[in-house]
Coordinates of C-alpha atoms and ligand atoms in Angstrom, one line a residue:
M1 CA -26.1 14.7 4.5
S2 CA -25.0 12.9 7.7
K3 CA -22.8 13.3 10.7
V4 CA -19.9 10.9 10.6
G5 CA -17.1 10.3 13.2
V6 CA -13.8 8.9 12.1
V7 CA -11.4 7.2 14.4
G8 CA -7.8 7.3 13.3
A9 CA -6.1 9.8 11.1
G10 CA -3.5 7.7 9.4
Y11 CA -3.8 7.2 5.7
V12 CA -7.2 5.2 5.6
G13 CA -8.7 7.5 8.3
L14 CA -7.6 10.9 6.8
T15 CA -8.6 9.9 3.4
T16 CA -12.1 8.6 4.5
A17 CA -12.6 11.8 6.6
A18 CA -11.7 14.2 4.1
C19 CA -13.3 12.4 1.2
L20 CA -16.7 11.9 3.1
A21 CA -16.4 15.9 4.0
H22 CA -15.8 16.5 0.2
L23 CA -19.2 14.4 -0.3
G24 CA -21.1 16.8 1.9
H25 CA -21.0 15.0 5.3
D26 CA -20.0 16.6 8.4
V27 CA -17.1 14.8 9.7
I28 CA -15.3 14.8 12.8
C29 CA -11.9 12.8 12.9
G30 CA -10.2 11.9 16.2
D31 CA -6.7 10.6 16.6
A32 CA -4.6 9.8 19.8
D33 CA -1.5 12.0 18.5
A34 CA -2.2 15.5 19.8
E35 CA 0.5 17.0 17.8
K36 CA -1.0 15.3 14.6
V37 CA -4.2 16.7 15.4
E38 CA -2.8 20.3 16.0
Q39 CA -1.1 20.1 12.6
L40 CA -4.1 18.8 10.8
K41 CA -6.3 21.8 12.4
E42 CA -4.1 23.9 10.4
G43 CA -4.6 22.1 7.3
K44 CA -1.1 20.5 7.5
V45 CA -1.0 16.9 6.3
S46 CA 2.2 14.9 6.7
I47 CA 1.2 11.9 4.6
H48 CA 2.5 12.2 0.9
E49 CA -0.9 11.4 -0.8
D50 CA -2.0 13.1 -4.0
G51 CA -4.9 15.7 -3.5
L52 CA -5.3 14.7 0.3
S53 CA -3.9 18.1 1.4
S54 CA -6.4 20.2 -0.6
L55 CA -9.4 18.0 0.4
V56 CA -8.4 18.5 4.0
S57 CA -8.2 22.2 3.5
E58 CA -11.3 22.4 1.6
G59 CA -13.2 20.5 4.5
L60 CA -11.5 22.9 7.1
A61 CA -12.8 25.9 5.2
A62 CA -16.2 24.7 4.7
R63 CA -16.2 23.5 8.5
R64 CA -17.3 20.2 7.3
L65 CA -14.2 18.6 8.6
Q66 CA -13.0 19.0 12.3
F67 CA -10.2 17.2 14.1
I68 CA -10.0 16.2 17.7
V69 CA -7.7 14.3 20.3
G70 CA -8.9 11.0 21.1
A71 CA -11.6 8.5 19.8
S72 CA -14.2 9.2 22.2
D73 CA -15.4 12.5 21.1
A74 CA -15.5 11.5 17.5
A75 CA -18.2 9.2 18.4
R76 CA -20.5 11.6 20.2
D77 CA -23.7 12.7 18.5
V78 CA -22.8 11.1 15.2
E79 CA -24.8 8.4 13.1
Y80 CA -21.9 6.6 11.9
V81 CA -18.3 5.9 13.5
F82 CA -15.7 4.6 11.0
L83 CA -12.9 2.8 12.8
C84 CA -9.7 3.3 10.7
V85 CA -6.9 1.9 13.0
N86 CA -3.9 0.0 12.5
T87 CA -4.2 -3.7 12.7
P88 CA -0.4 -4.8 12.6
Q89 CA 0.8 -8.3 12.0
A90 CA 1.5 -10.2 15.2
A91 CA 4.6 -12.3 15.4
D92 CA 2.6 -15.4 14.3
G93 CA 1.4 -13.6 11.2
S94 CA -2.1 -13.1 12.6
A95 CA -3.7 -9.5 12.7
D96 CA -3.0 -7.7 16.1
L97 CA -6.5 -6.2 17.0
S98 CA -5.5 -4.4 20.2
A99 CA -5.7 -1.0 18.8
L100 CA -9.2 -1.9 17.3
R101 CA -10.4 -3.2 20.5
E102 CA -9.2 -0.1 22.4
A103 CA -11.1 2.2 19.8
V104 CA -14.2 0.1 20.4
R105 CA -13.6 0.4 24.2
Q106 CA -13.2 4.3 23.9
V107 CA -16.0 4.9 21.5
A108 CA -18.5 2.7 23.5
P109 CA -19.6 5.2 26.2
A110 CA -20.3 8.0 23.5
L111 CA -22.4 6.1 21.3
S112 CA -26.0 6.9 20.9
Q113 CA -29.0 4.9 19.9
G114 CA -28.9 4.2 16.1
T115 CA -25.4 4.8 15.5
I116 CA -23.4 2.4 13.1
V117 CA -20.0 1.4 14.0
V118 CA -18.2 0.7 10.7
N119 CA -15.0 -1.1 10.6
K120 CA -12.8 -0.1 7.9
S121 CA -9.4 -1.5 9.4
T122 CA -8.4 -4.6 7.7
A123 CA -9.2 -7.3 10.2
P124 CA -9.7 -11.1 10.1
V125 CA -13.1 -12.7 9.3
G126 CA -15.2 -12.6 12.4
T127 CA -13.9 -9.2 13.6
V128 CA -17.1 -7.3 13.1
A129 CA -18.9 -10.0 15.1
R130 CA -16.5 -9.7 17.8
M131 CA -16.9 -6.0 17.8
A132 CA -20.5 -6.5 18.6
G133 CA -19.3 -8.6 21.5
W134 CA -16.9 -6.0 22.7
L135 CA -19.7 -3.3 22.6
S136 CA -21.9 -5.2 24.7
E137 CA -19.0 -6.0 27.3
A138 CA -18.7 -2.2 27.2
G139 CA -22.4 -1.9 28.3
V140 CA -23.6 -0.6 24.8
R141 CA -27.3 -1.5 24.0
S142 CA -28.1 -3.7 21.0
A143 CA -29.5 -0.3 19.5
V144 CA -26.1 0.2 18.1
A145 CA -25.3 -1.7 14.8
V146 CA -21.9 -2.9 13.4
A147 CA -20.8 -3.2 9.9
S148 CA -17.8 -3.9 7.8
N149 CA -16.7 -1.5 4.9
P150 CA -13.4 -2.6 3.8
E151 CA -11.1 0.0 2.2
F152 CA -9.5 -0.8 -1.2
L153 CA -7.3 2.4 -1.3
Q154 CA -3.8 2.4 -3.0
E155 CA -1.2 4.6 -1.5
G156 CA -0.6 7.4 -3.7
T157 CA -4.0 7.4 -5.3
A158 CA -6.1 6.9 -2.2
V159 CA -8.2 10.0 -2.8
R160 CA -9.1 9.0 -6.4
D161 CA -9.7 5.4 -5.2
F162 CA -12.2 6.6 -2.8
L163 CA -13.9 9.1 -4.9
Q164 CA -14.0 6.8 -8.0
P165 CA -14.1 3.4 -6.6
H166 CA -14.5 0.3 -8.7
R167 CA -16.8 -1.1 -5.8
I168 CA -18.0 -0.4 -2.4
V169 CA -18.3 -3.6 -0.1
I170 CA -20.6 -3.5 2.9
G171 CA -21.1 -6.3 5.2
A172 CA -23.8 -6.1 8.0
D173 CA -26.3 -8.7 9.4
D174 CA -29.2 -6.2 8.9
P175 CA -29.7 -5.1 5.2
E176 CA -31.2 -1.9 6.5
V177 CA -27.9 -1.0 8.3
A178 CA -26.0 -2.0 5.1
G179 CA -28.2 0.3 3.3
R180 CA -27.6 3.1 5.6
V181 CA -23.9 2.7 5.2
A182 CA -24.3 2.7 1.5
S183 CA -26.2 5.9 1.4
L184 CA -23.1 7.7 2.6
Y185 CA -21.6 6.9 -0.8
D186 CA -24.6 7.7 -3.0
A187 CA -22.8 10.5 -4.8
L188 CA -20.3 8.3 -6.1
Q189 CA -22.6 6.0 -8.1
A190 CA -20.2 3.0 -7.8
P191 CA -21.5 -0.6 -7.6
V192 CA -22.3 -1.6 -4.1
V193 CA -21.8 -5.1 -2.9
V194 CA -24.0 -5.6 0.1
T195 CA -23.4 -9.0 2.1
D196 CA -22.7 -10.3 5.4
P197 CA -20.0 -9.1 7.7
A198 CA -17.7 -12.2 7.1
S199 CA -18.0 -12.0 3.3
A200 CA -17.2 -8.4 3.3
E201 CA -14.0 -9.0 5.6
M202 CA -13.1 -12.0 3.3
S203 CA -13.3 -9.9 0.2
K204 CA -10.7 -7.5 1.3
Y205 CA -8.2 -10.3 2.0
A206 CA -8.9 -12.3 -1.1
S207 CA -8.5 -9.1 -3.3
N208 CA -5.2 -8.2 -1.9
A209 CA -4.1 -11.9 -2.0
F210 CA -5.3 -12.2 -5.5
L211 CA -3.3 -9.1 -6.6
A212 CA -0.2 -10.6 -4.8
M213 CA -0.6 -13.9 -6.5
K214 CA -1.0 -12.0 -9.9
I215 CA 2.4 -10.3 -9.4
S216 CA 4.2 -13.4 -8.1
F217 CA 2.8 -15.2 -11.1
I218 CA 4.3 -12.5 -13.6
N219 CA 7.6 -12.5 -11.7
A220 CA 7.8 -16.3 -12.0
V221 CA 7.0 -16.0 -15.8
A222 CA 9.9 -13.2 -16.0
N223 CA 12.3 -15.7 -14.6
I224 CA 11.3 -18.1 -17.1
C225 CA 11.5 -15.5 -19.9
E226 CA 15.2 -15.0 -18.8
A227 CA 15.9 -18.4 -19.5
V228 CA 14.2 -18.9 -22.9
D229 CA 15.2 -15.5 -24.2
A230 CA 11.6 -14.0 -24.2
D231 CA 10.6 -10.5 -23.1
V232 CA 8.1 -10.4 -20.1
R233 CA 6.9 -7.1 -21.0
D234 CA 5.5 -8.3 -24.2
V235 CA 4.4 -11.5 -22.7
A236 CA 2.3 -9.2 -20.1
R237 CA 0.9 -7.2 -22.9
G238 CA 0.0 -10.4 -24.8
M239 CA -1.9 -11.6 -21.8
G240 CA -3.2 -8.3 -20.5
Y241 CA -5.5 -7.7 -23.6
D242 CA -7.6 -10.5 -22.6
P243 CA -10.3 -8.9 -20.4
R244 CA -10.3 -12.2 -18.3
I245 CA -6.9 -11.4 -17.3
G246 CA -6.5 -7.6 -17.5
P247 CA -3.3 -5.6 -18.0
Q248 CA -2.8 -4.4 -14.2
Y249 CA -0.6 -6.1 -11.8
L250 CA 1.4 -7.7 -14.5
D251 CA 4.6 -5.6 -14.1
A252 CA 7.6 -7.9 -13.2
G253 CA 9.9 -6.4 -10.5
P254 CA 11.7 -7.0 -7.4
G255 CA 8.4 -8.3 -5.7
W256 CA 5.6 -6.9 -3.9
G257 CA 5.8 -5.1 -0.5
G258 CA 4.3 -2.1 1.4
P259 CA 2.1 -2.1 4.4
C260 CA -0.8 -4.0 3.0
L261 CA 0.0 -6.8 0.5
P262 CA 2.5 -8.9 2.6
K263 CA 0.6 -8.5 5.7
D264 CA -2.8 -9.3 4.3
A265 CA -1.4 -12.3 2.4
M266 CA 0.2 -13.6 5.4
A267 CA -2.9 -13.0 7.5
L268 CA -5.1 -15.0 5.1
V269 CA -2.7 -17.9 5.2
R270 CA -3.1 -17.7 8.9
I271 CA -6.9 -17.4 8.6
A272 CA -6.9 -20.5 6.3
S273 CA -4.7 -22.6 8.6
D274 CA -7.1 -21.7 11.5
S275 CA -10.0 -23.0 9.6
K276 CA -7.8 -26.3 8.8
Y277 CA -7.2 -25.3 5.2
D278 CA -3.7 -25.2 3.9
F279 CA -3.7 -22.2 1.4
D280 CA -0.7 -23.7 -0.3
L281 CA -1.4 -21.6 -3.4
L282 CA -0.9 -18.3 -1.5
R283 CA 2.0 -19.7 0.5
T284 CA 4.0 -20.3 -2.6
A285 CA 3.1 -16.9 -4.0
I286 CA 4.9 -15.5 -0.7
E287 CA 7.9 -17.6 -1.2
V288 CA 8.1 -16.6 -4.7
N289 CA 8.0 -13.2 -3.7
A290 CA 10.8 -13.7 -1.2
R291 CA 12.9 -15.2 -3.8
Q292 CA 12.3 -12.5 -6.2
R293 CA 14.3 -10.0 -3.8
D294 CA 17.0 -12.6 -3.9
Q295 CA 17.0 -12.7 -7.7
I296 CA 17.6 -8.9 -7.7
V297 CA 20.4 -8.9 -5.2
A298 CA 22.0 -11.8 -7.5
K299 CA 21.6 -9.4 -10.4
V300 CA 23.5 -6.7 -8.8
R301 CA 26.0 -9.1 -7.4
D302 CA 26.6 -10.6 -10.9
A303 CA 26.8 -7.1 -12.5
R304 CA 30.0 -6.9 -10.1
G305 CA 31.4 -10.0 -11.3
G306 CA 30.0 -12.4 -8.5
S307 CA 30.9 -10.5 -5.2
L308 CA 29.8 -7.2 -3.6
V309 CA 32.8 -7.0 -1.2
D310 CA 34.3 -3.3 -1.7
A311 CA 31.7 -2.6 -4.4
R312 CA 30.1 0.7 -4.7
V313 CA 26.4 0.7 -5.7
A314 CA 24.1 3.5 -6.6
V315 CA 20.5 3.1 -5.8
W316 CA 17.7 4.8 -7.3
G317 CA 14.3 4.3 -5.6
L318 CA 13.7 3.2 -2.0
A319 CA 9.9 3.7 -1.7
F320 CA 7.8 0.5 -1.9
K321 CA 6.4 1.6 -4.9
A322 CA 6.2 5.0 -6.8
G323 CA 4.0 7.9 -5.7
T324 CA 4.5 7.3 -1.9
D325 CA 7.3 8.2 0.6
D326 CA 6.3 4.8 2.4
L327 CA 9.1 2.5 3.1
R328 CA 7.2 -0.2 5.1
D329 CA 8.3 -3.7 3.7
S330 CA 9.7 -2.2 0.7
A331 CA 11.5 -4.5 -1.5
A332 CA 13.9 -1.7 -2.4
V333 CA 14.9 -1.0 1.2
D334 CA 15.4 -4.8 1.8
I335 CA 17.4 -5.3 -1.4
T336 CA 19.5 -2.3 -0.6
R337 CA 20.2 -3.5 2.9
R338 CA 21.1 -6.9 1.7
I339 CA 23.6 -5.4 -0.8
I340 CA 25.3 -3.4 2.2
A341 CA 25.4 -6.8 4.2
E342 CA 27.3 -8.4 1.4
G343 CA 29.8 -5.7 1.7
A344 CA 29.1 -2.9 -0.7
T345 CA 29.1 0.8 -0.1
V346 CA 25.8 2.2 -1.3
A347 CA 24.8 5.7 -2.2
A348 CA 20.8 5.8 -2.5
F349 CA 18.6 8.4 -4.0
D350 CA 14.7 8.6 -3.8
P351 CA 12.8 11.5 -5.1
V352 CA 10.3 11.6 -2.2
A353 CA 11.3 9.0 0.4
G354 CA 14.9 10.1 1.0
E355 CA 14.3 11.9 4.5
A356 CA 12.2 8.7 5.6
A357 CA 15.1 6.5 4.5
L358 CA 17.7 8.8 6.3
A359 CA 15.7 8.4 9.4
L360 CA 15.9 4.6 8.9
G361 CA 19.7 4.8 8.7
L362 CA 20.1 4.3 5.1
P363 CA 22.8 5.9 3.2
V364 CA 20.8 8.5 1.1
V365 CA 22.1 11.3 -0.9
P366 CA 20.1 14.3 -2.1
D367 CA 21.0 14.0 -5.9
P368 CA 20.6 11.0 -8.4
Y369 CA 23.9 11.8 -10.2
E370 CA 25.8 12.1 -6.8
A371 CA 24.7 8.6 -6.1
C372 CA 26.3 7.5 -9.4
A373 CA 29.8 9.0 -8.9
G374 CA 32.3 6.3 -8.9
A375 CA 29.7 3.4 -8.4
H376 CA 30.5 0.0 -10.0
V377 CA 26.5 -0.6 -10.4
L378 CA 23.5 1.4 -10.8
A379 CA 20.3 -0.5 -9.1
V380 CA 16.9 0.9 -10.1
L381 CA 14.5 -0.3 -7.4
T382 CA 11.3 1.8 -7.4
E383 CA 9.4 2.7 -10.6
W384 CA 9.5 6.6 -10.1
D385 CA 8.6 8.4 -13.3
E386 CA 11.0 11.1 -12.1
L387 CA 13.9 8.6 -12.6
R388 CA 12.8 7.9 -16.2
Q389 CA 13.2 11.6 -16.9
L390 CA 16.9 11.6 -15.7
D391 CA 19.9 11.9 -18.0
L392 CA 21.1 8.4 -18.2
G393 CA 24.1 9.4 -20.4
R394 CA 25.3 11.7 -17.7
A395 CA 24.8 8.8 -15.0
L396 CA 26.8 6.5 -17.3
D397 CA 29.6 9.1 -17.4
L398 CA 29.8 9.2 -13.7
L399 CA 29.7 5.5 -13.2
A400 CA 32.9 3.5 -12.7
S401 CA 31.6 0.8 -14.8
P402 CA 28.6 0.8 -17.1
E403 CA 26.4 -1.6 -15.1
L404 CA 22.5 -1.0 -14.9
V405 CA 20.3 -3.4 -13.0
D406 CA 16.7 -2.2 -13.8
A407 CA 14.7 -4.1 -11.3
R408 CA 11.5 -2.3 -12.5
N409 CA 12.0 -2.4 -16.3
L410 CA 11.7 1.3 -16.0
F411 CA 14.2 1.8 -19.0
D412 CA 14.1 0.7 -22.6
P413 CA 16.9 -2.1 -22.7
V414 CA 17.8 -1.4 -26.5
E415 CA 18.2 2.4 -25.8
M416 CA 20.2 1.6 -22.6
R417 CA 22.7 -0.8 -24.5
R418 CA 22.8 1.7 -27.4
I419 CA 24.3 4.3 -25.2
G420 CA 26.7 1.9 -23.5
F421 CA 25.1 0.3 -20.5
S422 CA 25.5 -3.3 -19.7
Y423 CA 21.7 -3.6 -19.1
R424 CA 20.0 -6.3 -16.7
G425 CA 16.1 -6.1 -16.4
V426 CA 13.7 -8.6 -15.0
G427 CA 12.4 -10.9 -17.7
C428 CA 13.9 -9.0 -20.5
Ligands
UDX501 C1 -2.7 -2.3 -1.8 C2 -4.1 -2.7 -2.7 O1 -3.7 -2.4 -3.9 C3 -5.2 -1.8 -2.3 O2 -6.4 -2.1 -2.9 C4 -5.4 -2.0 -0.8 O3 -6.4 -1.4 -0.1 C5 -4.1 -1.8 0.0 O4 -2.9 -2.5 -0.6 P1 -0.7 -0.6 -1.9 O5 -0.3 -1.1 -0.6 O6 -1.0 1.0 -2.1 O7 -2.4 -1.1 -2.3 O8 0.2 -1.2 -3.1 P2 -0.1 -1.5 -4.5 O9 -0.2 -0.4 -5.5 O10 -1.2 -2.6 -4.8 O11 1.3 -2.4 -4.7 C6 1.7 -3.4 -4.1 C7 3.0 -3.8 -4.2 O12 3.1 -4.5 -5.4 C8 4.2 -2.8 -4.5 O13 5.3 -3.0 -3.9 C9 4.2 -2.5 -6.0 O14 5.5 -2.0 -6.5 C10 4.1 -4.0 -6.4 N1 3.6 -4.2 -7.7 C11 2.4 -3.7 -8.1 C12 4.4 -4.8 -8.6 O15 5.6 -5.3 -8.5 N2 3.8 -5.0 -9.9 C13 2.7 -4.7 -10.3 O16 2.3 -4.9 -11.6 C14 1.8 -3.9 -9.4

């Protein structure tokens, strides 16, 4: 078992730290936020992530997981340092690497001979090579190695994705270094792709961009389905059984959002243009995604007879997807704001993200039925299972008109029409 430092206790860093401790490693996780560190020391996890809290408690109880303020002490006397910091999107679409650079600067003096600095933060191709340069600028001897080990964690299932990965990708110039990083994951028995740093970094962007394109593709197909009276849900099933296509990421909806797909798709377009390649395929997928949000706003407007002025709209679901309280680049939040901007009064309910949405100034109510009282349209914007369990008959009785815009195809159109709704789905 190894001694591992993790820099950053966000959802990637904390999941990495807790899961590596679960695998038996001795992990020390450093974060700049002293208050967060205090909470974590007591086992309090503020991120809504299935299974994470219990793994943190397990690690603390077994004394295999420690939390500490700052990056530097997380890099002392360890064999590996994982950098899991934010790489937000800069104004020009490129990734802002200042947090990563700062993390490297802070860990540099604490590194010992043979330590491997592993970047898990999503960062442009060439970043690991630049990290090596930053380390030597900071006076670190060449005996410290660098590697890329991109994360493929989905919010809401991050722990499962870490412990049952489809693959582990490790990029290092020295195969022995890659082998040492791979050994941390031995217990997982997952396929390991060992490659050079640039290919590892590229594999992360290409994966997320591909998923984004797949969703944009099915959303485009959904729009055609509406015109030709086909049902995109059946079309997706008809496609998905083909193993060359696969059934996942074929759910038509309001378009992709969240902290990763939009940022990574934009960043890859940027990486391409910096390399003098116009990634028009991906640019179009991004445009299709933006238009998909327009389509949902138009459906809500149409449900109210063409104008949202003085309309009352009930919104169910604000998180960027089910299973998380994350509102970053949420299509649901964007659509809600646009409905309000067109003159509607909104009452929004989300089973988990309500508090976070209130903090953003969104008009949140604590109860899904309260949201419906007197509303002219009910718009379902996040695919929460909890919403499926609700009494739609009761919601219908509370609405001022029986208009349902189901942007996630969460409900059965036949059943909804049978109970009296005027139903609008996506591509069905
Ligand atoms: C994504 C990648 O899946 C993950 O591998 C990477 O490490 C981080 O980025 P995440 O941001 O958690 O994970 O979101 P994901 O579950 O992929 O969903 C992204 C968006 O696509 C959401 O807005 C979701 O609602 C939407 N989506 C997904 C669809 O509209 N239809 C689908 O069929 C699937």
